Structure formats: structure tokens, C-alpha cells
PDB file of C-alpha atoms in Angstrom:
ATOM      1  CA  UNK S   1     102.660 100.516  86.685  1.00  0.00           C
ATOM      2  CA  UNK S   2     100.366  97.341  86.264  1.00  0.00           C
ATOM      3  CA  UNK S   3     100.649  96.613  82.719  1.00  0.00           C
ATOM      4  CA  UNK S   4     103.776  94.056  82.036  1.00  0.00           C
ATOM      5  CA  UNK S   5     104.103  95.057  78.339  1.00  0.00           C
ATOM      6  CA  UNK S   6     104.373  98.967  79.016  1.00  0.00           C
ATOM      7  CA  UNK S   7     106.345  97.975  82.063  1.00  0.00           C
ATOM      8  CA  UNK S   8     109.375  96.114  79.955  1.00  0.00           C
ATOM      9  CA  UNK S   9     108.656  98.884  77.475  1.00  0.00           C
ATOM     10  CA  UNK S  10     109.672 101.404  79.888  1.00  0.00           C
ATOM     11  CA  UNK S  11     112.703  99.977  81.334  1.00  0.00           C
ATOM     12  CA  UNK S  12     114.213  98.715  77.811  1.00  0.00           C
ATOM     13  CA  UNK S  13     117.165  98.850  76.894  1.00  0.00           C
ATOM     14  CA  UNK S  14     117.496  98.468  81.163  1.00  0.00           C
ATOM     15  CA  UNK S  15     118.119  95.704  83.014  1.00  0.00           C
ATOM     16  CA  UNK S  16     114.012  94.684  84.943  1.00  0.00           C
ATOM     17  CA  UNK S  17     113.958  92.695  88.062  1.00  0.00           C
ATOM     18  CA  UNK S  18     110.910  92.012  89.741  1.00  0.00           C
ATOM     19  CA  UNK S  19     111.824  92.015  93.385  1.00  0.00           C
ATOM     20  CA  UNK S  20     109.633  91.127  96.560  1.00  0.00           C
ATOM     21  CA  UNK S  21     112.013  92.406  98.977  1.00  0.00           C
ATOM     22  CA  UNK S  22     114.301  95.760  99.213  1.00  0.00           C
ATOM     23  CA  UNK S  23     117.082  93.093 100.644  1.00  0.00           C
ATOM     24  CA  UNK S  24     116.986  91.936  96.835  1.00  0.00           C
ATOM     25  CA  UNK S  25     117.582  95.340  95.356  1.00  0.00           C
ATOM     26  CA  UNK S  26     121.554  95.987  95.918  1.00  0.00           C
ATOM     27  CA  UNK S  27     122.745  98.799  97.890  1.00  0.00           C
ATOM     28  CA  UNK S  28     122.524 102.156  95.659  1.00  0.00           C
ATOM     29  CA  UNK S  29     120.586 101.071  92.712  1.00  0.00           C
ATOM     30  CA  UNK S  30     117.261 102.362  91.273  1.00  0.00           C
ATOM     31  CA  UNK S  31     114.217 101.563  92.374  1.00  0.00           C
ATOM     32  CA  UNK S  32     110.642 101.706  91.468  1.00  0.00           C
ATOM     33  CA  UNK S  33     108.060 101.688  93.777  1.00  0.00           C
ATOM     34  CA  UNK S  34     104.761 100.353  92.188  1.00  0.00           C
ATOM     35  CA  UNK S  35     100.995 101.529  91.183  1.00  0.00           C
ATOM     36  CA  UNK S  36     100.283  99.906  94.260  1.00  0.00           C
ATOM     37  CA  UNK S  37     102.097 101.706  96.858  1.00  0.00           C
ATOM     38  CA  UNK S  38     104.506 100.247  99.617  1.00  0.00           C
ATOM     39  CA  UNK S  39     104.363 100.574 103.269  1.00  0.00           C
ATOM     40  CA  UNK S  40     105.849 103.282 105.398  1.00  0.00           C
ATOM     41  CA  UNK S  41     108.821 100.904 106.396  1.00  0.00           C
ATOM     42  CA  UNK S  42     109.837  99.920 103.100  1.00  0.00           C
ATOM     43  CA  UNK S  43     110.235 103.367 101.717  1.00  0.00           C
ATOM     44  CA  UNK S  44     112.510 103.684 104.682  1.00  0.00           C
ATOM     45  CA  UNK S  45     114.338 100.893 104.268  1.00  0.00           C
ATOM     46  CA  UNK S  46     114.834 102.496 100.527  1.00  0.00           C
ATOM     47  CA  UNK S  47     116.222 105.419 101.952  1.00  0.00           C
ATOM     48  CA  UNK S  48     118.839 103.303 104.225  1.00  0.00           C
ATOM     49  CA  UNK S  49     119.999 101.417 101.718  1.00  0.00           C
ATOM     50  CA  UNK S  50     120.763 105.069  99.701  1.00  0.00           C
ATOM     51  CA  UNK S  51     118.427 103.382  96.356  1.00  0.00           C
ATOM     52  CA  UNK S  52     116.916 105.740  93.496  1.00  0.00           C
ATOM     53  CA  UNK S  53     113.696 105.891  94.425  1.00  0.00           C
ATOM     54  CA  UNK S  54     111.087 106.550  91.999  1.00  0.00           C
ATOM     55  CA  UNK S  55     107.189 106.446  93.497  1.00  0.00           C
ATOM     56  CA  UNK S  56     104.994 105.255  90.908  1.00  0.00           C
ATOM     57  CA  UNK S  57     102.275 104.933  92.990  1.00  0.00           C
ATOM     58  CA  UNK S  58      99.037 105.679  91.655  1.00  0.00           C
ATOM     59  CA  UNK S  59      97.658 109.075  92.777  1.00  0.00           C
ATOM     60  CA  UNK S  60      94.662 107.570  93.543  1.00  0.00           C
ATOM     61  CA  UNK S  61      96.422 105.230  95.852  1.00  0.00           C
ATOM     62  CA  UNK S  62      98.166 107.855  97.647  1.00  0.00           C
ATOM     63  CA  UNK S  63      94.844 109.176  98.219  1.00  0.00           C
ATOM     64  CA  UNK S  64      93.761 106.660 100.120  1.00  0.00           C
ATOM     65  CA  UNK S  65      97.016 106.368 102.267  1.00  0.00           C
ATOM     66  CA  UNK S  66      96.364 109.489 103.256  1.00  0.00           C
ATOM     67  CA  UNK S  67      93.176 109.329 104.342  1.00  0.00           C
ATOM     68  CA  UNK S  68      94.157 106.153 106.385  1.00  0.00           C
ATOM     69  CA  UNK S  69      96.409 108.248 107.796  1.00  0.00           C
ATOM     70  CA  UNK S  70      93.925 111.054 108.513  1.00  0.00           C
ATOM     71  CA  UNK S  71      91.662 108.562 109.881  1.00  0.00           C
ATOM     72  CA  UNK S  72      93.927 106.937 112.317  1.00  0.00           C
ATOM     73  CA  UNK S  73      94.691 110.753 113.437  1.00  0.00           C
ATOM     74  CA  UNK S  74      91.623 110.707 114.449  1.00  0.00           C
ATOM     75  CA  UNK S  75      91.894 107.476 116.349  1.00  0.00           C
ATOM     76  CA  UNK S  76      89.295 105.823 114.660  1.00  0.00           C
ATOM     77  CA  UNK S  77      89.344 102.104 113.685  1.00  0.00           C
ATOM     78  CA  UNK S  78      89.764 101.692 109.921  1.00  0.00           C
ATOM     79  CA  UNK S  79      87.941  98.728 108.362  1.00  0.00           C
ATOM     80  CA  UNK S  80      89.898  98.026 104.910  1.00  0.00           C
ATOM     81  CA  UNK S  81      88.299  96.515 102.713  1.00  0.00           C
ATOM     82  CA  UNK S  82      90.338  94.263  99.878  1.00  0.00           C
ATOM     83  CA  UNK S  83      92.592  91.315  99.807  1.00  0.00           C
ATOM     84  CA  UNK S  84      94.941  91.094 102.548  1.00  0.00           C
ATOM     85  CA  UNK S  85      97.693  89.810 100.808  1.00  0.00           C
ATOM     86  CA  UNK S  86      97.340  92.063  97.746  1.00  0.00           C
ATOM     87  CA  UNK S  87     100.286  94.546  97.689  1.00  0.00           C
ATOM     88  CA  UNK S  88      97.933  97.874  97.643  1.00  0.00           C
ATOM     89  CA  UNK S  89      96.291  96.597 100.929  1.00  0.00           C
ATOM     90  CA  UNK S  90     100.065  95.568 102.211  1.00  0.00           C
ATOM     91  CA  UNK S  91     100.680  98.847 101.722  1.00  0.00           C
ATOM     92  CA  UNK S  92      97.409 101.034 102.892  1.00  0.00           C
ATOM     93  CA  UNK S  93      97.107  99.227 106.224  1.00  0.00           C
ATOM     94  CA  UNK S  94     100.789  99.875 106.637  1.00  0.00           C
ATOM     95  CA  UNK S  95     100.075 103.640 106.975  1.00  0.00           C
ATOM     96  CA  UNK S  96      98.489 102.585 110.054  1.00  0.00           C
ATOM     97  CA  UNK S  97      99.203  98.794 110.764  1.00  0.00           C
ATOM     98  CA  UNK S  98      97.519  99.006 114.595  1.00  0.00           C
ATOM     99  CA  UNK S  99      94.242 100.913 113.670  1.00  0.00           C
ATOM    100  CA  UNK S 100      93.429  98.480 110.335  1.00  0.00           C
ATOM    101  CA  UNK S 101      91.016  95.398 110.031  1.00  0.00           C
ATOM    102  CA  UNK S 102      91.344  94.017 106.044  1.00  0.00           C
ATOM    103  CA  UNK S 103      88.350  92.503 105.263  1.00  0.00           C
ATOM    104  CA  UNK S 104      87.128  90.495 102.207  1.00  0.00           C
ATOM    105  CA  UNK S 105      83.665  89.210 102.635  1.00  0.00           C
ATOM    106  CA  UNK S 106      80.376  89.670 103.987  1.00  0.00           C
ATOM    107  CA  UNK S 107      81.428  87.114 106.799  1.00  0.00           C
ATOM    108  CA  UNK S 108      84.251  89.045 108.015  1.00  0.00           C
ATOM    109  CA  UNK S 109      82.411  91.955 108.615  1.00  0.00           C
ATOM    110  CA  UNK S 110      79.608  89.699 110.409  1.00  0.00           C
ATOM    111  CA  UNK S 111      82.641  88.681 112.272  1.00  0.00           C
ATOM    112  CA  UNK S 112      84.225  92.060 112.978  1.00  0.00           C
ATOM    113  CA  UNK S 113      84.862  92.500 116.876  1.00  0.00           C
ATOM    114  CA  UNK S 114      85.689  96.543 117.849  1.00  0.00           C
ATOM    115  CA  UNK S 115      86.377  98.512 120.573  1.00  0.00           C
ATOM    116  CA  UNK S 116      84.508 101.376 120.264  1.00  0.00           C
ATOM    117  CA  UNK S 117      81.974 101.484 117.230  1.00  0.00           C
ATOM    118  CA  UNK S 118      81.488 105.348 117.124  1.00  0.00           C
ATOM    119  CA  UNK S 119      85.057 105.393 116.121  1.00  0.00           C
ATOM    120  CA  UNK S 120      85.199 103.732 112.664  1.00  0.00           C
ATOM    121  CA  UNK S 121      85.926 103.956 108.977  1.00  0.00           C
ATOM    122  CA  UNK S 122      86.205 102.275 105.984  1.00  0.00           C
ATOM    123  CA  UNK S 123      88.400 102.402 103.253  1.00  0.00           C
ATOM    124  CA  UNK S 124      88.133 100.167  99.679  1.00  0.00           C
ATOM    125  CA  UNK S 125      91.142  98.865  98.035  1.00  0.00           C
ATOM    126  CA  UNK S 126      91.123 100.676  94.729  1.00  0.00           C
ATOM    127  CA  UNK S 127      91.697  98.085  92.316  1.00  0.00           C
ATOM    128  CA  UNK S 128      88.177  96.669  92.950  1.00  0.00           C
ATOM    129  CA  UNK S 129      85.399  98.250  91.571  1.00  0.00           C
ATOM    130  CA  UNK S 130      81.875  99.136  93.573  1.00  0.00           C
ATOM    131  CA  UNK S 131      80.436  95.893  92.446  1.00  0.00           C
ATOM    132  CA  UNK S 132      82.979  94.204  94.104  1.00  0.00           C
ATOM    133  CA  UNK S 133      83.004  95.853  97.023  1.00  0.00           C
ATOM    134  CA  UNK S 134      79.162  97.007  97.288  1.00  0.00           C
ATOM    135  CA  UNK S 135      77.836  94.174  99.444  1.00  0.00           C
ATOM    136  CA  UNK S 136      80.732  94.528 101.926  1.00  0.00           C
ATOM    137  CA  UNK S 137      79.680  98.165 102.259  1.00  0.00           C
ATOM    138  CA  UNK S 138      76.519  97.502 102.498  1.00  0.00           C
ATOM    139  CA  UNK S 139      76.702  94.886 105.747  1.00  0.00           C
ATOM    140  CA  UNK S 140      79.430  97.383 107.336  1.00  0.00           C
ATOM    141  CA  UNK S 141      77.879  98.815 111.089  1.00  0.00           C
ATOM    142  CA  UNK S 142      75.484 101.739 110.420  1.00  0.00           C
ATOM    143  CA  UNK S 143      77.731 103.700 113.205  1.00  0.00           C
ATOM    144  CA  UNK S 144      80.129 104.543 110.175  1.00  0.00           C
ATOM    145  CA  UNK S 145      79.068 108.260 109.884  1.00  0.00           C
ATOM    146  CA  UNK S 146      78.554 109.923 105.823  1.00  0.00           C
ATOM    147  CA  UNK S 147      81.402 111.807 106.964  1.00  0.00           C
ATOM    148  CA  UNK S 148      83.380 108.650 107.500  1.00  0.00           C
ATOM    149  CA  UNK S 149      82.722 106.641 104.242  1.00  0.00           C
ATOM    150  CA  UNK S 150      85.301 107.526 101.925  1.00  0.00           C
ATOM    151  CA  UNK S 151      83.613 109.342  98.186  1.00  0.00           C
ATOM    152  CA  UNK S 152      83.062 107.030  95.557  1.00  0.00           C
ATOM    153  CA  UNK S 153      85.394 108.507  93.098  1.00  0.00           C
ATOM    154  CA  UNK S 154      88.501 108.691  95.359  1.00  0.00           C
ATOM    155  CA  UNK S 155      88.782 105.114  96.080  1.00  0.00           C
ATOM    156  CA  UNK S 156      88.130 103.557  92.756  1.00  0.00           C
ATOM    157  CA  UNK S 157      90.874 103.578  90.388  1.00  0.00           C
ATOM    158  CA  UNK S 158      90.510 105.387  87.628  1.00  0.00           C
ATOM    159  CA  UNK S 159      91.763 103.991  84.134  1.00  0.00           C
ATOM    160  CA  UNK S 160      95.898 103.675  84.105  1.00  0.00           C
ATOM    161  CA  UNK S 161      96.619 105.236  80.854  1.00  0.00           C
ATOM    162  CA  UNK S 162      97.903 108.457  81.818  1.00  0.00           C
ATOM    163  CA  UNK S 163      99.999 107.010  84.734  1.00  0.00           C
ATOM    164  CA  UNK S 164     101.790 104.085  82.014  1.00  0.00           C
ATOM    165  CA  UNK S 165     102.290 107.226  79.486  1.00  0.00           C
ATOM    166  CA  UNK S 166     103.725 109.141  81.861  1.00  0.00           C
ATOM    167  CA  UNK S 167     105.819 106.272  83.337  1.00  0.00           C
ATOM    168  CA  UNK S 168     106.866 105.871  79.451  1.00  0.00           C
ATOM    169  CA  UNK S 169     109.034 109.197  79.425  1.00  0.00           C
ATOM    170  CA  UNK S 170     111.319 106.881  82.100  1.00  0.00           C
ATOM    171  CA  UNK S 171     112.754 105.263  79.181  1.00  0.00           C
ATOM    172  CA  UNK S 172     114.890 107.699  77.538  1.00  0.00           C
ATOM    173  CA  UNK S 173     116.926 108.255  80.782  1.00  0.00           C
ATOM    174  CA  UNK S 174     119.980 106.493  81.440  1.00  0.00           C
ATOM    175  CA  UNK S 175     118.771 104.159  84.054  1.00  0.00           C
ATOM    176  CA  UNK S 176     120.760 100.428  83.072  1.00  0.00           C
ATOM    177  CA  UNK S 177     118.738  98.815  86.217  1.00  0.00           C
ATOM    178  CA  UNK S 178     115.402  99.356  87.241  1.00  0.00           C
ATOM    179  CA  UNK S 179     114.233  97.311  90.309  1.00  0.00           C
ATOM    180  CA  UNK S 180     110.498  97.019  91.059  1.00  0.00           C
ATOM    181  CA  UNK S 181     108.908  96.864  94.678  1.00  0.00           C
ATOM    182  CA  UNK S 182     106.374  94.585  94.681  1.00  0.00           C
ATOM    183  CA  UNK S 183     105.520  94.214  98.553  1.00  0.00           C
ATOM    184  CA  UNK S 184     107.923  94.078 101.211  1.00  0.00           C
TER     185      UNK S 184
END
């Protein structure tokens, strides 16, 4: 869920904490993963410290785990493209943490440094659109086969609305806390 207001709307009457770490969700309670996604180890962690999950990841965003996934199956190095500290790319490059570059300019790719260029792929943070990310793409090495360069529609998010109405049926449960996992 992105938007604040439909956020509080869903958790009312519920107690809402913003959390940045699962150590700040106590041991049992409910917890809501966010549009964003969340690395492999932090769903873990969830699952250790017995909490309510509930995955609000965006579809879209699960998409593109996946195909990081996929990709790093393959053994290929996966060039990222978003904002490193921006909890979707936290939580994409966590789906394979040793095979991910993040880049964010046209000077990081100029500075990109890889093993073996037949090998790559790129994936785009969704949140930005392809005018945000277009020049990146553009500068990326021409090794990066069509078969490796993710299609336009999966890795562009697609307006929220359904997601936050969906999300919206939340509130007539009997949840009193609802804890949301920002990043770690």
C-alpha cells in the first residue's frame, strides 16, 4: 500500500505502526508486508518470530522478484536499475543479493565493471516510469540479449487502485494491530 490516507483508512479502528525493522514488531503480532516487497530474509525472520503475515506486495513487484530470481538461475549478472536505498530495490536485489549491481545513473553504468558480459540482465525498479529510466537503458552494454531485457509492461507499475481497494476489505477484520514492513 503506498497511499498514507487509504493506509490509516484500512487499519482504523487498529492500532498503525510504521516499523523499519521486524525486531520492532513484537513476537506474534500482525504484520503487513508493503507494495514494495521485502527481502527473502525478512519474510523469514517473520516466520521465526510466529507474526501474521499479510504480503501486500504489489503483483507487479513480485513479478520482478521472480524474474531476478529466474535470472540469477541462470547465473547471469543482474544490473538493477533504481535507487539503492529505496525499499522495492532493498527488496528485489535481495532475491539475489550476490548476482545484483543497483544502478542510478548514466555514470554508473559507464562505471559498471563485470565478469562475464554475455551473462547479463537488467531489471527496472517499478516505481519509476520509462522516462526515468530510458537513458539508463539506453547506455546499458549491447551484450544484454532481447531475450534478457525485461517487457515494458511488467516492470512498470501499473496504477495502485485496485491493490488499495482490495487492501480496503482488511478493515472489517478484527485485526487491533497492524505493523507495516518498511525495509529491513
Amino acid at each position: 500500500m503506498h497511499n498514507t490516507y487509504v493506509v490509516r483508512t484500512v487499519a482504523a479502528p487498529a492500532a498503525l505502526f510504521f516499523v523499519e525493522s521486524i525486531e520492532d514488531v513484537p513476537h506474534g503480532a500482525v504484520l503487513v508486508f508493503s507494495a514494495h516487497g521485502v527481502p527473502p530474509p525478512v519474510a523469514e525472520e517473520a516466520k521465526q518470530r510466529s507474526l501474521k503475515v499479510i504480503d501486500a506486495t504489489c503483483p507487479l513487484v513480485t513479478k520482478v522478484h521472480l524474474e531476478a530470481l529466474k535470472f540469477a538461475r541462470e547465473k547471469r549478472t543482474i544490473i538493477l536499475i533504481g535507487h539503492k536505498d529505496h525499499q522495492e530495490i532493498v527488496g528485489t536485489s535481495g532475491e539475489a543479493p550476490d548476482r545484483t549491481i543497483v544502478v542510478d545513473s548514466v555514470e554508473a553504468v559507464d562505471r559498471l565493471e563485470v565478469s562475464d558480459p554475455e551473462r547479463l540482465a537488467f531489471l527496472t525498479q517499478t516505481t519509476l516510469s520509462l522516462y526515468d529510466t530510458q537513458e539508463i537503458v539506453t547506455r546499458l552494454p549491447s551484450e544484454i540479449s532481447q531475450d534478457r531485457r525485461p517487457e515494458e509492461r511488467m516492470t512498470f507499475a501499473m496504477p495502485r487502485k485496485n491493490r488499495q481497494e482490495q487492501s480496503s476489505k482488511w478493515h472489517r477484520t478484527s485485526i487491533d494491530f497492524w505493523w507495516l514492513a518498511r525495509r529491513k
